Short mmCIF file of C-alpha atoms and ligand atoms in Angstrom, two decimals:
data_model
loop_
_atom_site.label_atom_id
_atom_site.label_comp_id
_atom_site.label_asym_id
_atom_site.label_seq_id
_atom_site.Cartn_x
_atom_site.Cartn_y
_atom_site.Cartn_z
CA MET N 1 0.00 0.00 0.00
CA PRO N 2 1.45 3.40 -0.95
CA GLU N 3 2.20 5.97 1.73
CA VAL N 4 -0.90 7.93 2.79
CA LEU N 5 -0.07 11.60 2.24
CA PHE N 6 -3.52 13.01 3.01
CA ARG N 7 -5.64 11.44 5.75
CA VAL N 8 -9.26 12.10 6.65
CA ASP N 9 -11.19 11.39 9.83
CA LEU N 10 -14.80 10.82 8.75
CA ASN N 11 -16.05 12.05 12.15
CA LYS N 12 -14.58 15.55 11.71
CA PRO N 13 -15.46 18.36 9.30
CA MET N 14 -12.77 19.28 6.77
CA GLU N 15 -11.51 22.35 8.62
CA GLU N 16 -10.82 20.23 11.74
CA GLN N 17 -8.75 17.59 9.91
CA GLU N 18 -5.09 17.29 10.85
CA ALA N 19 -4.19 18.91 7.51
CA PRO N 20 -7.40 20.50 6.17
CA GLY N 21 -8.20 20.46 2.47
CA HIS N 22 -10.25 23.10 0.70
CA ASN N 23 -13.56 23.76 -1.06
CA ARG N 24 -12.72 26.68 -3.35
CA TRP N 25 -10.28 27.09 -6.27
CA HIS N 26 -7.60 29.72 -5.68
CA PRO N 27 -3.86 29.80 -6.44
CA ASP N 28 -3.06 31.09 -2.93
CA ILE N 29 -4.45 28.08 -1.04
CA PRO N 30 -1.27 26.53 0.39
CA ALA N 31 -0.26 23.00 -0.59
CA THR N 32 -0.69 20.39 2.17
CA VAL N 33 2.01 18.04 0.92
CA SER N 34 4.75 17.90 -1.74
CA VAL N 35 5.89 15.01 -3.94
CA ASN N 36 8.57 14.42 -6.56
CA PRO N 37 7.77 13.46 -10.15
CA GLY N 38 7.55 9.66 -10.22
CA ALA N 39 6.00 9.44 -6.76
CA VAL N 40 3.26 6.92 -5.91
CA PHE N 41 1.06 7.89 -2.97
CA ARG N 42 -2.41 7.55 -1.43
CA ILE N 43 -4.88 10.40 -0.87
CA GLU N 44 -7.97 9.91 1.31
CA CYS N 45 -11.12 11.91 0.57
CA LYS N 46 -14.34 12.71 2.38
CA ASP N 47 -17.57 12.60 0.42
CA TRP N 48 -18.27 15.82 -1.47
CA THR N 49 -20.73 17.21 1.14
CA ASP N 50 -18.25 16.78 4.02
CA GLY N 51 -20.35 14.08 5.70
CA GLN N 52 -23.71 15.86 5.71
CA ILE N 53 -25.70 12.91 4.31
CA GLN N 54 -26.50 10.00 6.63
CA ASN N 55 -27.04 6.31 5.94
CA ASN N 56 -30.77 6.26 6.76
CA ASP N 57 -34.15 6.45 5.00
CA ASP N 58 -34.88 10.14 5.66
CA PRO N 59 -34.16 12.54 2.76
CA SER N 60 -34.36 15.67 4.93
CA ASP N 61 -30.55 15.86 5.05
CA VAL N 62 -30.51 16.08 1.24
CA ARG N 63 -33.30 18.68 1.33
CA ASP N 64 -31.47 20.84 3.90
CA VAL N 65 -27.87 20.28 2.75
CA ASN N 66 -25.49 23.24 3.03
CA LEU N 67 -24.23 23.52 -0.54
CA ASN N 68 -21.76 26.26 0.40
CA ARG N 69 -19.62 23.46 1.91
CA VAL N 70 -19.15 21.60 -1.38
CA HIS N 71 -16.95 20.14 -2.73
CA VAL N 72 -14.51 19.37 0.06
CA LEU N 73 -11.27 18.43 -1.67
CA SER N 74 -8.07 16.74 -0.53
CA GLY N 75 -4.84 18.59 -1.32
CA PRO N 76 -3.43 20.63 -2.89
CA VAL N 77 -0.51 18.33 -3.70
CA TRP N 78 2.58 20.29 -4.74
CA VAL N 79 4.58 18.51 -7.47
CA ASN N 80 8.23 19.53 -7.21
CA GLY N 81 9.54 21.05 -10.43
CA ALA N 82 6.16 21.65 -12.08
CA GLN N 83 6.03 25.07 -13.76
CA PRO N 84 3.35 26.95 -15.69
CA GLY N 85 3.42 25.64 -19.28
CA ASP N 86 4.22 22.06 -18.24
CA VAL N 87 1.77 19.18 -18.42
CA LEU N 88 1.09 17.27 -15.22
CA VAL N 89 0.64 13.54 -15.85
CA VAL N 90 -1.60 11.87 -13.25
CA ASP N 91 -2.19 8.11 -13.14
CA ILE N 92 -5.18 6.90 -11.14
CA LEU N 93 -3.72 3.59 -9.98
CA ASP N 94 -6.53 2.39 -7.74
CA ILE N 95 -9.61 3.63 -5.85
CA GLY N 96 -11.59 2.21 -2.95
CA ALA N 97 -14.01 3.00 -0.14
CA ILE N 98 -12.78 3.80 3.37
CA GLN N 99 -12.86 0.71 5.58
CA GLY N 100 -16.04 0.67 7.68
CA ALA N 101 -17.81 3.12 5.34
CA GLU N 102 -18.67 0.79 2.44
CA TRP N 103 -21.75 2.69 1.34
CA GLY N 104 -22.67 5.72 -0.71
CA PHE N 105 -25.61 7.93 -1.52
CA ASN N 106 -27.48 9.46 -4.40
CA GLY N 107 -30.27 11.97 -4.10
CA ILE N 108 -32.54 14.45 -5.75
CA PHE N 109 -32.00 17.99 -4.52
CA ASP N 110 -34.95 20.17 -3.65
CA ARG N 111 -35.67 22.66 -6.42
CA ASN N 112 -34.95 25.53 -4.00
CA ASN N 113 -31.67 24.06 -2.73
CA GLY N 114 -29.53 22.81 -5.57
CA GLY N 115 -32.06 21.56 -8.08
CA GLY N 116 -30.91 19.23 -10.83
CA PHE N 117 -31.26 18.30 -14.47
CA LEU N 118 -34.96 17.38 -14.15
CA THR N 119 -35.83 19.74 -11.31
CA GLU N 120 -39.03 20.93 -13.05
CA HIS N 121 -40.27 17.33 -13.01
CA PHE N 122 -38.84 16.29 -9.61
CA PRO N 123 -38.91 19.39 -7.37
CA GLU N 124 -38.76 17.57 -4.02
CA ALA N 125 -35.82 15.97 -2.23
CA ALA N 126 -35.29 12.20 -2.33
CA LYS N 127 -32.43 9.90 -1.31
CA SER N 128 -31.12 6.44 -2.09
CA ILE N 129 -28.43 4.65 -0.09
CA TRP N 130 -26.19 2.19 -1.95
CA ASP N 131 -24.35 -0.64 -0.18
CA PHE N 132 -21.09 -1.94 -1.62
CA HIS N 133 -20.49 -5.70 -1.91
CA GLY N 134 -16.95 -5.88 -3.33
CA ILE N 135 -17.26 -4.60 -6.88
CA TYR N 136 -21.09 -4.65 -6.78
CA THR N 137 -23.68 -2.30 -5.35
CA THR N 138 -27.37 -2.55 -4.44
CA SER N 139 -29.83 -0.16 -2.83
CA ARG N 140 -32.71 -0.88 -0.48
CA HIS N 141 -34.29 2.24 -1.98
CA VAL N 142 -34.12 0.98 -5.59
CA PRO N 143 -34.87 -2.75 -5.34
CA GLY N 144 -34.41 -5.18 -8.21
CA VAL N 145 -31.17 -3.66 -9.48
CA LYS N 146 -27.51 -4.68 -9.01
CA PHE N 147 -24.46 -3.50 -10.93
CA ALA N 148 -20.67 -3.37 -10.85
CA GLY N 149 -19.02 -0.08 -9.90
CA ILE N 150 -16.90 2.17 -12.09
CA LEU N 151 -15.03 4.01 -9.34
CA HIS N 152 -13.68 7.47 -10.17
CA PRO N 153 -13.03 10.91 -8.74
CA GLY N 154 -15.88 13.16 -9.90
CA LEU N 155 -13.53 16.07 -9.29
CA ILE N 156 -9.80 16.25 -9.94
CA GLY N 157 -7.89 19.33 -11.05
CA VAL N 158 -4.99 21.73 -10.69
CA ALA N 159 -4.98 25.26 -9.28
CA PRO N 160 -5.76 28.17 -11.62
CA SER N 161 -3.38 31.10 -12.01
CA HIS N 162 -4.59 34.47 -10.71
CA GLU N 163 -5.23 35.55 -14.29
CA LEU N 164 -7.26 32.41 -15.07
CA LEU N 165 -9.25 32.75 -11.82
CA ASP N 166 -10.10 36.35 -12.74
CA ARG N 167 -11.35 35.17 -16.14
CA TRP N 168 -13.58 32.53 -14.52
CA ASN N 169 -15.05 34.98 -12.05
CA SER N 170 -15.79 37.68 -14.63
CA ARG N 171 -17.37 35.38 -17.23
CA GLU N 172 -19.51 33.56 -14.64
CA LYS N 173 -20.56 36.86 -13.03
CA ALA N 174 -21.69 38.12 -16.44
CA LEU N 175 -23.76 34.98 -16.99
CA ALA N 176 -25.40 35.09 -13.54
CA ALA N 177 -26.27 38.79 -14.09
CA GLN N 178 -28.49 37.82 -17.02
CA ASN N 179 -31.04 36.44 -14.53
CA PRO N 180 -29.87 37.14 -10.96
CA ASN N 181 -33.02 35.80 -9.25
CA ARG N 182 -33.16 32.48 -11.07
CA VAL N 183 -33.70 29.28 -9.02
CA PRO N 184 -31.40 27.39 -9.32
CA PRO N 185 -28.90 30.15 -10.27
CA LEU N 186 -27.21 30.42 -13.67
CA ALA N 187 -23.81 30.19 -11.93
CA ASN N 188 -22.49 29.82 -8.38
CA LEU N 189 -20.37 32.91 -7.76
CA PRO N 190 -17.65 33.22 -5.08
CA ASN N 191 -19.20 33.04 -1.63
CA PRO N 192 -17.15 33.18 1.60
CA HIS N 193 -19.83 31.34 3.60
CA SER N 194 -18.57 27.88 4.70
CA ALA N 195 -15.29 28.30 2.79
CA VAL N 196 -12.50 25.92 3.86
CA LEU N 197 -9.07 27.04 2.67
CA GLY N 198 -6.46 24.68 4.08
CA SER N 199 -4.17 26.36 6.61
CA LEU N 200 -5.07 29.94 5.62
CA ARG N 201 -6.22 32.16 8.48
CA GLY N 202 -6.95 35.83 9.20
CA ALA N 203 -6.92 38.49 6.47
CA GLU N 204 -5.51 36.09 3.87
CA PHE N 205 -8.38 33.71 4.56
CA GLU N 206 -10.93 36.52 4.16
CA ARG N 207 -9.45 37.64 0.83
CA VAL N 208 -9.19 34.15 -0.68
CA ALA N 209 -12.69 33.25 0.57
CA ARG N 210 -14.05 36.31 -1.25
CA GLU N 211 -12.18 35.55 -4.49
CA GLY N 212 -12.09 31.75 -4.61
CA ALA N 213 -14.09 30.12 -7.40
CA ARG N 214 -16.75 27.62 -6.46
CA THR N 215 -15.91 24.01 -7.33
CA VAL N 216 -19.24 23.22 -9.02
CA PRO N 217 -18.42 23.53 -12.75
CA PRO N 218 -15.67 21.83 -14.74
CA ARG N 219 -13.22 24.38 -16.11
CA GLU N 220 -9.82 24.68 -17.85
CA ASN N 221 -8.13 23.07 -14.82
CA GLY N 222 -10.29 19.93 -15.02
CA GLY N 223 -12.28 20.18 -11.79
CA ASN N 224 -15.77 18.79 -11.45
CA CYS N 225 -15.96 17.04 -14.83
CA ASP N 226 -17.89 14.06 -13.44
CA ILE N 227 -16.52 11.77 -16.14
CA LYS N 228 -17.20 8.22 -15.02
CA ASN N 229 -14.44 6.86 -17.25
CA LEU N 230 -11.71 8.51 -15.14
CA SER N 231 -11.57 5.13 -13.42
CA LYS N 232 -8.78 2.78 -12.33
CA GLY N 233 -5.84 2.84 -14.72
CA THR N 234 -6.70 6.22 -16.25
CA ARG N 235 -3.91 8.61 -17.18
CA ILE N 236 -4.84 12.31 -17.19
CA TYR N 237 -2.78 15.15 -18.71
CA PHE N 238 -3.41 18.50 -17.00
CA PRO N 239 -2.21 21.89 -18.21
CA VAL N 240 -0.17 23.48 -15.39
CA PHE N 241 -1.05 27.09 -14.50
CA VAL N 242 0.93 27.64 -11.26
CA GLU N 243 4.26 26.57 -9.82
CA GLY N 244 3.91 23.10 -8.20
CA ALA N 245 0.71 22.47 -10.22
CA LYS N 246 -1.27 22.11 -6.94
CA LEU N 247 -3.33 19.01 -7.66
CA SER N 248 -6.54 18.45 -5.67
CA LEU N 249 -9.28 15.84 -5.83
CA GLY N 250 -12.45 14.59 -4.19
CA ASP N 251 -16.12 13.88 -4.93
CA LEU N 252 -15.40 10.15 -5.26
CA HIS N 253 -18.08 8.05 -6.95
CA PHE N 254 -18.57 4.29 -6.68
CA SER N 255 -20.53 4.57 -9.93
CA GLN N 256 -22.28 7.19 -12.04
CA GLY N 257 -24.39 7.45 -15.16
CA ASP N 258 -23.21 9.82 -17.91
CA GLY N 259 -24.39 13.32 -17.10
CA GLU N 260 -24.65 12.74 -13.33
CA ILE N 261 -28.19 13.96 -13.90
CA THR N 262 -29.57 14.11 -10.35
CA PHE N 263 -26.70 16.51 -9.42
CA CYS N 264 -26.82 15.05 -5.89
CA GLY N 265 -24.30 12.85 -7.34
CA GLY N 266 -23.37 9.57 -8.76
CA ILE N 267 -23.00 7.15 -5.87
CA GLU N 268 -21.18 9.55 -3.55
CA MET N 269 -18.66 8.06 -1.16
CA ALA N 270 -15.68 8.71 1.07
CA GLY N 271 -12.61 6.79 -0.09
CA TRP N 272 -8.98 6.68 -1.11
CA VAL N 273 -7.15 7.10 -4.42
CA ASP N 274 -3.66 5.85 -5.25
CA LEU N 275 -1.89 8.22 -7.62
CA HIS N 276 1.31 8.42 -9.62
CA VAL N 277 2.46 11.78 -10.97
CA ASP N 278 4.97 12.94 -13.52
CA ILE N 279 5.73 16.08 -15.55
CA ILE N 280 6.14 16.77 -19.28
CA LYS N 281 8.28 19.92 -19.42
CA GLY N 282 6.79 22.49 -21.78
CA GLY N 283 3.98 20.04 -22.55
CA MET N 284 1.23 22.63 -22.95
CA ALA N 285 2.77 24.21 -26.06
CA LYS N 286 4.32 20.97 -27.31
CA TYR N 287 0.96 19.13 -27.46
CA ASN N 288 -1.47 22.09 -27.49
CA ILE N 289 -2.99 20.95 -24.20
CA ILE N 290 -3.97 24.55 -23.45
CA HIS N 291 -7.67 24.86 -22.76
CA ASN N 292 -8.63 21.63 -20.97
CA PRO N 293 -7.08 18.34 -19.81
CA ILE N 294 -7.01 15.23 -21.98
CA PHE N 295 -7.02 11.65 -20.71
CA LYS N 296 -6.65 8.00 -21.61
CA PRO N 297 -9.21 5.79 -19.83
CA GLY N 298 -8.01 2.75 -17.92
CA PRO N 299 -8.66 -0.89 -18.86
CA VAL N 300 -10.96 -1.68 -15.91
CA ASP N 301 -14.64 -1.18 -16.68
CA PRO N 302 -17.85 -3.03 -15.87
CA HIS N 303 -18.44 -5.25 -18.89
CA TYR N 304 -22.00 -4.73 -20.14
CA SER N 305 -22.70 -5.58 -23.76
CA GLU N 306 -26.50 -5.25 -24.13
CA PHE N 307 -28.38 -2.02 -23.69
CA LEU N 308 -31.87 -0.59 -24.05
CA VAL N 309 -31.45 2.86 -25.62
CA PHE N 310 -33.75 5.86 -25.35
CA GLU N 311 -33.65 8.73 -27.83
CA GLY N 312 -34.44 12.38 -27.25
CA ILE N 313 -34.67 15.41 -29.55
CA SER N 314 -34.40 19.15 -29.00
CA VAL N 315 -38.10 19.87 -28.56
CA ASP N 316 -39.14 21.34 -25.20
CA GLU N 317 -41.47 18.99 -23.32
CA HIS N 318 -43.51 21.78 -21.72
CA SER N 319 -44.20 24.11 -24.63
CA GLY N 320 -43.58 21.74 -27.52
CA SER N 321 -41.37 24.44 -29.02
CA GLN N 322 -38.57 23.65 -31.42
CA HIS N 323 -34.96 24.38 -30.34
CA TYR N 324 -31.96 24.55 -32.66
CA LEU N 325 -29.63 21.55 -32.14
CA ASP N 326 -29.83 21.92 -28.36
CA ALA N 327 -28.14 18.85 -26.86
CA HIS N 328 -29.14 19.83 -23.32
CA ILE N 329 -32.83 19.59 -24.18
CA ALA N 330 -32.33 16.48 -26.30
CA TYR N 331 -30.53 14.68 -23.47
CA ARG N 332 -33.24 15.73 -21.03
CA ARG N 333 -35.91 14.32 -23.33
CA ALA N 334 -33.98 11.03 -23.65
CA CYS N 335 -33.77 10.75 -19.85
CA LEU N 336 -37.48 11.57 -19.44
CA ASN N 337 -38.35 8.94 -22.04
CA ALA N 338 -36.27 6.39 -20.11
CA ILE N 339 -37.95 7.32 -16.81
CA GLU N 340 -41.46 7.07 -18.30
CA TYR N 341 -40.57 3.63 -19.65
CA LEU N 342 -39.09 2.38 -16.36
CA LYS N 343 -42.31 3.44 -14.61
CA THR N 344 -44.06 0.71 -16.64
CA LYS N 345 -41.62 -1.80 -15.09
CA GLY N 346 -42.52 -1.08 -11.47
CA PHE N 347 -40.16 1.77 -10.59
CA THR N 348 -41.32 5.11 -9.25
CA GLY N 349 -40.24 8.19 -11.18
CA GLU N 350 -37.81 9.09 -8.37
CA GLN N 351 -36.29 5.59 -8.36
CA ALA N 352 -35.84 5.68 -12.14
CA TYR N 353 -34.28 9.16 -12.00
CA MET N 354 -31.81 8.08 -9.31
CA LEU N 355 -31.04 4.90 -11.24
CA LEU N 356 -30.04 6.95 -14.30
CA GLY N 357 -27.74 9.00 -12.07
CA THR N 358 -26.03 5.99 -10.50
CA ALA N 359 -25.93 3.02 -12.88
CA PRO N 360 -23.24 2.83 -15.60
CA VAL N 361 -25.52 4.25 -18.30
CA GLU N 362 -23.92 5.67 -21.45
CA GLY N 363 -24.96 9.08 -22.74
CA ARG N 364 -24.23 9.89 -26.37
CA ILE N 365 -24.78 12.59 -28.95
CA GLY N 366 -26.17 10.64 -31.88
CA GLY N 367 -26.49 13.64 -34.20
CA ILE N 368 -25.60 17.31 -33.76
CA VAL N 369 -25.96 18.43 -37.41
CA ASP N 370 -29.45 17.39 -38.48
CA ILE N 371 -31.19 20.74 -38.42
CA PRO N 372 -33.12 21.54 -36.27
CA ASN N 373 -32.99 18.53 -33.94
CA ALA N 374 -30.05 17.32 -31.94
CA CYS N 375 -30.43 13.62 -31.14
CA CYS N 376 -29.12 12.40 -27.79
CA THR N 377 -29.35 8.89 -26.41
CA ILE N 378 -29.14 7.25 -23.03
CA SER N 379 -28.21 3.55 -23.01
CA ILE N 380 -29.16 1.42 -20.00
CA PRO N 381 -27.41 -1.94 -19.54
CA THR N 382 -30.16 -4.57 -19.46
CA ALA N 383 -28.17 -6.94 -17.20
CA ILE N 384 -28.39 -4.63 -14.16
CA PHE N 385 -32.07 -5.54 -13.71
CA GLU N 386 -33.36 -8.68 -11.97
CA GLN N 387 -36.38 -8.66 -14.32
CA ASP N 388 -36.63 -8.73 -18.10
CA ILE N 389 -36.61 -5.03 -18.92
CA LEU N 390 -37.50 -5.19 -22.65
CA PRO N 391 -41.00 -4.59 -24.10
CA ARG N 392 -42.72 -7.92 -24.74
ZN1 ZN H 401 -20.21 13.67 -7.01
#
């Protein structure tokens, strides 16, 4: 087992950990640990809400969750010798749950506290607890389903430079200003409430808490991409924006469907990740890895070969109005079609919604050129169901 460089105590909030992590992006958050290129090490992570969701049948903790606390991240890890313009190579060697906490959660956020992809259709909070049995998971809240996990960090990224952080904050502020009273908001702007910033204290803490970007969206530094295929064996190439690269991660998922559509996660868990890091000097310009990371998925995946696939097109379900090649609407319609179908097989709408957020379903863009309809699909592996799921 590699050396544990970042430890978490699941009974303590992030700011009370021996070496606290952080829940904002900012170049001035100090690194908690440093490693050399070539190092192999273990990082432990809390779940993304910092332990706010309990293993019980009551969804009120999801309804009342403090979203200013998310995502609590482990790190930053300083990589000796990394300079702006380099590429940081990160291998995800292995991932697992913390011993004694072999369970995770998925939920539907209340429309007024987080919302989600289908919040107009599912405005009230719900929760499902998933128990891990080795590589498999089942839920007492979604009976009749069992599948193998595809463990991954929902969130992994490097620190932004000051200049890049300023760009994020100004473009997201401009977007939010288009409809400042919207629920849920168009963007989550910097908010000092419940900020955790490693070892920073005093005036420095106040300044960074005011400026630090929220961790919700994916950005140029990677961040909350929620790509389920960043699983065991994956190699990621990050553009480096600050000295030391300052790698952080968290939001571990036991499994997730493409799109992480409930927003209250895939199957959210506390766990550990074994990493190997290296540097490609000058790699950003050499390979034009400038705007976003690239990655090579690992060889370990659940092996499902048969799927039932639902299509969706870019026509709004409420008004029936036509939208131009809008993949967001098309994917929503595909998911709604899947949920309506699963309701004919004994699932509630909430169970079906949470299933699409947790099971290894594949989301695709079938067509993005056939004016005026985008065509998106969601593919559900048939073998995850105890019952025959096809129409007969
Ligand atoms: Zn997550």
